[in-house]
Short mmCIF file of C-alpha atoms and ligand atoms in Angstrom, two decimals:
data_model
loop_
_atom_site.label_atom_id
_atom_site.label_comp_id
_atom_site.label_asym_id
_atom_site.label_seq_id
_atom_site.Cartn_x
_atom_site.Cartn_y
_atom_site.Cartn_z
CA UNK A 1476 -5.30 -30.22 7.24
CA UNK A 1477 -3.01 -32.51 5.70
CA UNK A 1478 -1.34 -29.52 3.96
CA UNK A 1479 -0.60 -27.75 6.97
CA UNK A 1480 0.41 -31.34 8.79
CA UNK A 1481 3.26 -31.74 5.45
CA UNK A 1482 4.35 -28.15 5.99
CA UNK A 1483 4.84 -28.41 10.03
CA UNK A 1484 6.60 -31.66 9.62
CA UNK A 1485 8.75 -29.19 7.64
CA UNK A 1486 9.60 -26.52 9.21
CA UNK A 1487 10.52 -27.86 12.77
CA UNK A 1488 10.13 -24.39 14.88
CA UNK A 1489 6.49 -24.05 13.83
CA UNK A 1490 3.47 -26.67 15.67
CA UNK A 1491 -0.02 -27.85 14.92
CA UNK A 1492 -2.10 -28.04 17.76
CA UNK A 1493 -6.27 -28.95 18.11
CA UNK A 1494 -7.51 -26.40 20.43
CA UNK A 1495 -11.12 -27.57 19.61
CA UNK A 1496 -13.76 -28.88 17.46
CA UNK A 1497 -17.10 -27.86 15.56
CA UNK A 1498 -19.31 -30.54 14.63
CA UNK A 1499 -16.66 -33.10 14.84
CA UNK A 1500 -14.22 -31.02 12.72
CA UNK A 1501 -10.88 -30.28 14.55
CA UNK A 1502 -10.27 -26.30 14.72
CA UNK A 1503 -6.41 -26.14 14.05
CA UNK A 1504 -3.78 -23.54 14.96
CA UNK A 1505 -0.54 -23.51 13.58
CA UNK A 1506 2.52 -21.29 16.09
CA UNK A 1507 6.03 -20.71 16.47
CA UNK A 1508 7.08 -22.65 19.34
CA UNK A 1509 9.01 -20.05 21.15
CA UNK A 1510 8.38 -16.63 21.15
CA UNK A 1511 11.64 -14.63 20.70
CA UNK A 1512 10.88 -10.93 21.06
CA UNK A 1513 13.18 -9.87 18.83
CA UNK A 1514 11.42 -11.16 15.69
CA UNK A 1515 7.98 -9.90 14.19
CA UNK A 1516 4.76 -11.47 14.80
CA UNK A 1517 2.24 -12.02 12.84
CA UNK A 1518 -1.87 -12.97 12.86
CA UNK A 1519 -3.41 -14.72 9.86
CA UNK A 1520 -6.65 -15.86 9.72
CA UNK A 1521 -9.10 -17.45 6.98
CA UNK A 1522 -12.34 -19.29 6.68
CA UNK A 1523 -14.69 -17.72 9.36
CA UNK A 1524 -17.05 -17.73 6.70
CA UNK A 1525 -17.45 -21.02 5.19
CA UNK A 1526 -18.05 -19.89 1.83
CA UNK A 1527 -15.02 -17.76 1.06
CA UNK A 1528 -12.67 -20.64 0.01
CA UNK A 1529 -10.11 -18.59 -1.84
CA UNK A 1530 -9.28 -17.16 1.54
CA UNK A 1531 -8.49 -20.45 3.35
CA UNK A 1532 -7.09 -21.59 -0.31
CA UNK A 1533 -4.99 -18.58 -0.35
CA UNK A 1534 -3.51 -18.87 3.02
CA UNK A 1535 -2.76 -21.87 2.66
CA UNK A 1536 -0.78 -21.45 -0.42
CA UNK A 1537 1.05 -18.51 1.08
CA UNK A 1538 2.48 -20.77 3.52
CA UNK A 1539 3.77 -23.51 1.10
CA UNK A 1540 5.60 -21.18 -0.78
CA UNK A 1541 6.79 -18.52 2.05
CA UNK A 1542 6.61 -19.62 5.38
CA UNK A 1543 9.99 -21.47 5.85
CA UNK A 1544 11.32 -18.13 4.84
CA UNK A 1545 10.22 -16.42 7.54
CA UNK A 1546 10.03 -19.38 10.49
CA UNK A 1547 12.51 -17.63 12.90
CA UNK A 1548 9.09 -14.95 13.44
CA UNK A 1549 6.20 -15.30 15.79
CA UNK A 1550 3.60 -16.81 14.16
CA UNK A 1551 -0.46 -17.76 15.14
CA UNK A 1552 -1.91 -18.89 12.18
CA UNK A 1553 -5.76 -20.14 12.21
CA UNK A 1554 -6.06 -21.74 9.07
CA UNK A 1555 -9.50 -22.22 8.75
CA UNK A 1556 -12.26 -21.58 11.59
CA UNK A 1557 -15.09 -22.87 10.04
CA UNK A 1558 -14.05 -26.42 8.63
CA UNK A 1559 -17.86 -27.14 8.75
CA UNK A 1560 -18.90 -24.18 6.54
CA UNK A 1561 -16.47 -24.64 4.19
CA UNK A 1562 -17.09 -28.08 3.18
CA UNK A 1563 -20.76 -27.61 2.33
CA UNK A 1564 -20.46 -23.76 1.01
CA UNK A 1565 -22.15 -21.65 3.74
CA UNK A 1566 -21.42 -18.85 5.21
CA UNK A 1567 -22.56 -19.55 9.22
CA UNK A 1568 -21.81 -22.54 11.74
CA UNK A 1569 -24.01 -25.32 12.10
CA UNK A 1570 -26.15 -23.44 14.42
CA UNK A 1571 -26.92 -20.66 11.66
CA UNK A 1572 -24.22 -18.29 13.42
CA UNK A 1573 -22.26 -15.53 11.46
CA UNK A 1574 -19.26 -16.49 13.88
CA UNK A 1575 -17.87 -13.10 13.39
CA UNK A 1576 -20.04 -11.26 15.00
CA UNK A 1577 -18.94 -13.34 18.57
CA UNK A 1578 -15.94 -12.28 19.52
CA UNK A 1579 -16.95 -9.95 22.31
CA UNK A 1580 -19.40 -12.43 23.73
CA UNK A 1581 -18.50 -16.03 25.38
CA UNK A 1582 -21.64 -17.91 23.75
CA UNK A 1583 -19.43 -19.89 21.58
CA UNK A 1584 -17.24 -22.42 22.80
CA UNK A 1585 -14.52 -22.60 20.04
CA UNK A 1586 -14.51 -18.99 20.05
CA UNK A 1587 -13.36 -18.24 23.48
CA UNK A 1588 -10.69 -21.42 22.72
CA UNK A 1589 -9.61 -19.55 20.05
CA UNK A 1590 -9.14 -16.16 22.27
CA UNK A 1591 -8.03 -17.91 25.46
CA UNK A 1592 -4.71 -18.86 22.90
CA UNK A 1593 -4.51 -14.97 22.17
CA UNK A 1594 -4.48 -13.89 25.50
CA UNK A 1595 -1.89 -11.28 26.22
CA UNK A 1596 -0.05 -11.54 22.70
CA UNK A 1597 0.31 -8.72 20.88
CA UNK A 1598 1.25 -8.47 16.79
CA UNK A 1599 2.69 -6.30 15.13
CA UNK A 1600 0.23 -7.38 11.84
CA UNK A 1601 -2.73 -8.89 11.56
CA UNK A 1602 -5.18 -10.14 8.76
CA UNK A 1603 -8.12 -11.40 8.32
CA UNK A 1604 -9.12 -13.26 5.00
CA UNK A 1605 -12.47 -12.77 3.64
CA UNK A 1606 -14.58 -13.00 0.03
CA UNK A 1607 -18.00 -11.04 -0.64
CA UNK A 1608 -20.31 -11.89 -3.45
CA UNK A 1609 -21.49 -7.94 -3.65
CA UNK A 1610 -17.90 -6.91 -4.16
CA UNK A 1611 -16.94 -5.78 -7.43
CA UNK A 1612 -13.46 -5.83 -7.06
CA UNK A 1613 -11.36 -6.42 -3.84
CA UNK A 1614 -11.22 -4.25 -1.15
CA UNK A 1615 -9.20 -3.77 2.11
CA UNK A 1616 -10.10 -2.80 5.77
CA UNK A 1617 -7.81 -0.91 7.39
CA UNK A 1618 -7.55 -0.37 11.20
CA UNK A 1619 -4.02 0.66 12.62
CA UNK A 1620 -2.86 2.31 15.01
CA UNK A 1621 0.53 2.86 13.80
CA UNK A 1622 2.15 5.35 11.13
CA UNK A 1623 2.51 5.51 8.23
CA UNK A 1624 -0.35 3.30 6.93
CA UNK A 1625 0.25 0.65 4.38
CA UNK A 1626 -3.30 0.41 2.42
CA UNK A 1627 -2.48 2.48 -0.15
CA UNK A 1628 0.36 0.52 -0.61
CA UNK A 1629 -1.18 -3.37 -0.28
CA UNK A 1630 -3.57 -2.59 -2.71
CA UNK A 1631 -1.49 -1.14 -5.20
CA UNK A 1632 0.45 -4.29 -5.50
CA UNK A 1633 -3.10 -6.22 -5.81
CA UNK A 1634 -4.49 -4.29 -8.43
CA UNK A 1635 -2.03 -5.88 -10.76
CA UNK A 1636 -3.98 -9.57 -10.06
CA UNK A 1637 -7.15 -8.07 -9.50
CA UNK A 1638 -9.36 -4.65 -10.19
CA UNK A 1639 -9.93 -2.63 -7.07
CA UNK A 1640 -13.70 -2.47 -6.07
CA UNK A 1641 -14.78 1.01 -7.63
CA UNK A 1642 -17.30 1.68 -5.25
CA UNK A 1643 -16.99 5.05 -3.18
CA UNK A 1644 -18.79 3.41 -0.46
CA UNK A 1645 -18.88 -0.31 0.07
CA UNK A 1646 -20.93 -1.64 2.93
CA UNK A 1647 -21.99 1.72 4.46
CA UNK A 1648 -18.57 3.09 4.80
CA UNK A 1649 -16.51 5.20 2.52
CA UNK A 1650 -13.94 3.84 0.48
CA UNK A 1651 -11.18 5.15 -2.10
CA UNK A 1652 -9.50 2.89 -4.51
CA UNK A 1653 -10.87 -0.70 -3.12
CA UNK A 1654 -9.50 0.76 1.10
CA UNK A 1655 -11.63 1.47 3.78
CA UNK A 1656 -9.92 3.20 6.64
CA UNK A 1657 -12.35 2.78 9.54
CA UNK A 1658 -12.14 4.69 12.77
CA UNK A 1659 -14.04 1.91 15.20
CA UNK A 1660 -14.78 1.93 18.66
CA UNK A 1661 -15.87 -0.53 21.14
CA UNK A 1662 -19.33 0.51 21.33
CA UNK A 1663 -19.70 1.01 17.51
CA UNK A 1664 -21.49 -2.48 17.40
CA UNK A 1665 -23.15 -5.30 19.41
CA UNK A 1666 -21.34 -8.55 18.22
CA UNK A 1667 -17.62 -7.71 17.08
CA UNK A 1668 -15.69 -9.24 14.39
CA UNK A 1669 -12.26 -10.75 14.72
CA UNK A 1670 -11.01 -8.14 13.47
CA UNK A 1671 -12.31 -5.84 15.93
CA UNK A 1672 -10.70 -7.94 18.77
CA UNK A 1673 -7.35 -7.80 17.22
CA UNK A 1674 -7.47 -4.07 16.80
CA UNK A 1675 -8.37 -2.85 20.59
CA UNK A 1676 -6.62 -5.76 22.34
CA UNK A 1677 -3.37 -7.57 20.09
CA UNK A 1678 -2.76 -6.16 17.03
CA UNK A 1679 -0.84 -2.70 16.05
CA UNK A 1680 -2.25 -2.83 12.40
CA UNK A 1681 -5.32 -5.15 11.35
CA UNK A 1682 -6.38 -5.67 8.31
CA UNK A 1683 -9.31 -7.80 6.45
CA UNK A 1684 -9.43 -8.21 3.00
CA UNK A 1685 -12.26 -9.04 0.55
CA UNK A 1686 -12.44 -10.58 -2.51
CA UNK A 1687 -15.17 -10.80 -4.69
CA UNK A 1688 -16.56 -14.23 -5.09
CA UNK A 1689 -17.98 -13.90 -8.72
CA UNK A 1690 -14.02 -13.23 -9.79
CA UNK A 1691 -12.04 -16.32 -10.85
CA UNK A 1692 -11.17 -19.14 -7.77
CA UNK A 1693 -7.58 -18.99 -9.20
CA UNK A 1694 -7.48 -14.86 -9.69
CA UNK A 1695 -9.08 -14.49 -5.63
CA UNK A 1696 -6.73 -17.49 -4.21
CA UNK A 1697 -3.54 -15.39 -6.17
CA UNK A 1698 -4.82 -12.18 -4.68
CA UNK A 1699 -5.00 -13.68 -1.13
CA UNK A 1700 -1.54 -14.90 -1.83
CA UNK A 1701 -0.21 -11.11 -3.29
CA UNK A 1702 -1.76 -9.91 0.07
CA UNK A 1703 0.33 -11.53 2.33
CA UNK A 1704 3.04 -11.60 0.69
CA UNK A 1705 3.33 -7.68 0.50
CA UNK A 1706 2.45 -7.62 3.93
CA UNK A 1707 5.21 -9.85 5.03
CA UNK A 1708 7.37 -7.57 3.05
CA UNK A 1709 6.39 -4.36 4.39
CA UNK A 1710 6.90 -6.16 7.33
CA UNK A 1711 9.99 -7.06 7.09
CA UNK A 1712 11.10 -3.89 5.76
CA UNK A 1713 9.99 -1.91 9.03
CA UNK A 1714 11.41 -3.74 11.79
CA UNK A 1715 15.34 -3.23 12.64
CA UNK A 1716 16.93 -6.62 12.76
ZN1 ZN B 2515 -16.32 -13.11 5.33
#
């Protein structure tokens, strides 16, 4: 919190703003003040899962060492939505929730905050930072509705920090090279994930990467940070300014 308070007070276009609380723990978003249309914006999210620090570690770092570089785009950032689970290392709320699996439901409160500030705003990228202690490697969701896909590409550039998982199928689905390239519809499953949510109502590409929790802290927080960094880029590189 007090990271992203120094980096606000830095960067004058972008706000913090409390939009709820869990437990007594403010829930924190950080935006670009205006929209301008004309500039890219971007969805990053981290810390659903309370014990996948390198993710909310990672994003965090990101933004000290890139954000003012980019702070004339259109930016919702949600730096961490489980403050609760991350402090004490668990995965669910304190109600024993996987809060991931909510965001087609209205049962939680700080969910439907958190989608009553996404309401009618589209992206043209969004992420979603997880860990996963059966990964053995990291590996990459892909949902996007736009051509040419980048996966390939985004995990080329984090092989160099870490080893893609090998796996041809991780968690029921197949993957190739650490990438998953899921076709998903809204019935596919009762309780969707964020991810799920950005994909059929904001988000022309979504991703959500894993990395595997029995790596190194420092080698998953520097692959978080490789992710979004080559995902700014490719970015960048795609719209006409
Ligand atoms: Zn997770």
């Amino acid at each position: 919190m007090e990271r992203w308070l120094r980096l606000v007070n830095l960067i004058p276009s972008l706000d913090l703003s409390v939009y709820g609380e869990a437990e007594g723990y403010p829930l924190i978003v950080v935006r670009s003040e205006d929209h301008d249309p004309k500039m890219p914006s971007v969805y990053l999210s981290a810390g659903i899962h309370g014990d996948e620090p390198a993710a909310v570690e990672g994003l965090v770092r990101w933004a000290e060492a890139s954000l003012e570089k980019f702070k004339a785009w259109n930016w919702m950032i949600f730096p961490c939505l489980n403050p609760w689970g991350l402090e004490r290392n668990i995965r669910f709320d304190a109600e024993k929730r996987d809060l991931n699996r909510f965001y087609d439901s209205r049962k939680v409160p700080q969910i439907v905050a958190q989608r009553a500030l996404m309401k009618g705003r589209r992206f043209d990228t969004a992420a979603t930072l997880h860990e996963d202690y059966d990964a053995r490697g990291f590996y990459l969701y892909e949902v996007a509705a736009k051509r040419p896909h980048w996966g390939e590409s985004l995990c080329g550039e984090l092989t160099s920090v870490i080893a893609p998982d090998p796996r041809p199928k991780i968690d029921g689905h197949s993957a190739r090279k650490g990438l998953i390239r899921r076709r998903i519809t809204p019935d596919l499953m009762k309780g969707h994930p964020e991810a799920f949510l950005l994909h059929f109502q904001h988000a022309a590409r979504t991703f959500t990467l894993e990395t595997p929790s029995e790596d190194s802290l420092d080698r998953r927080v520097q692959a978080q940070e490789r992710f979004l960094v080559t995902m700014v880029k490719k970015l960048k590189l795609e719209m006409v300014f």
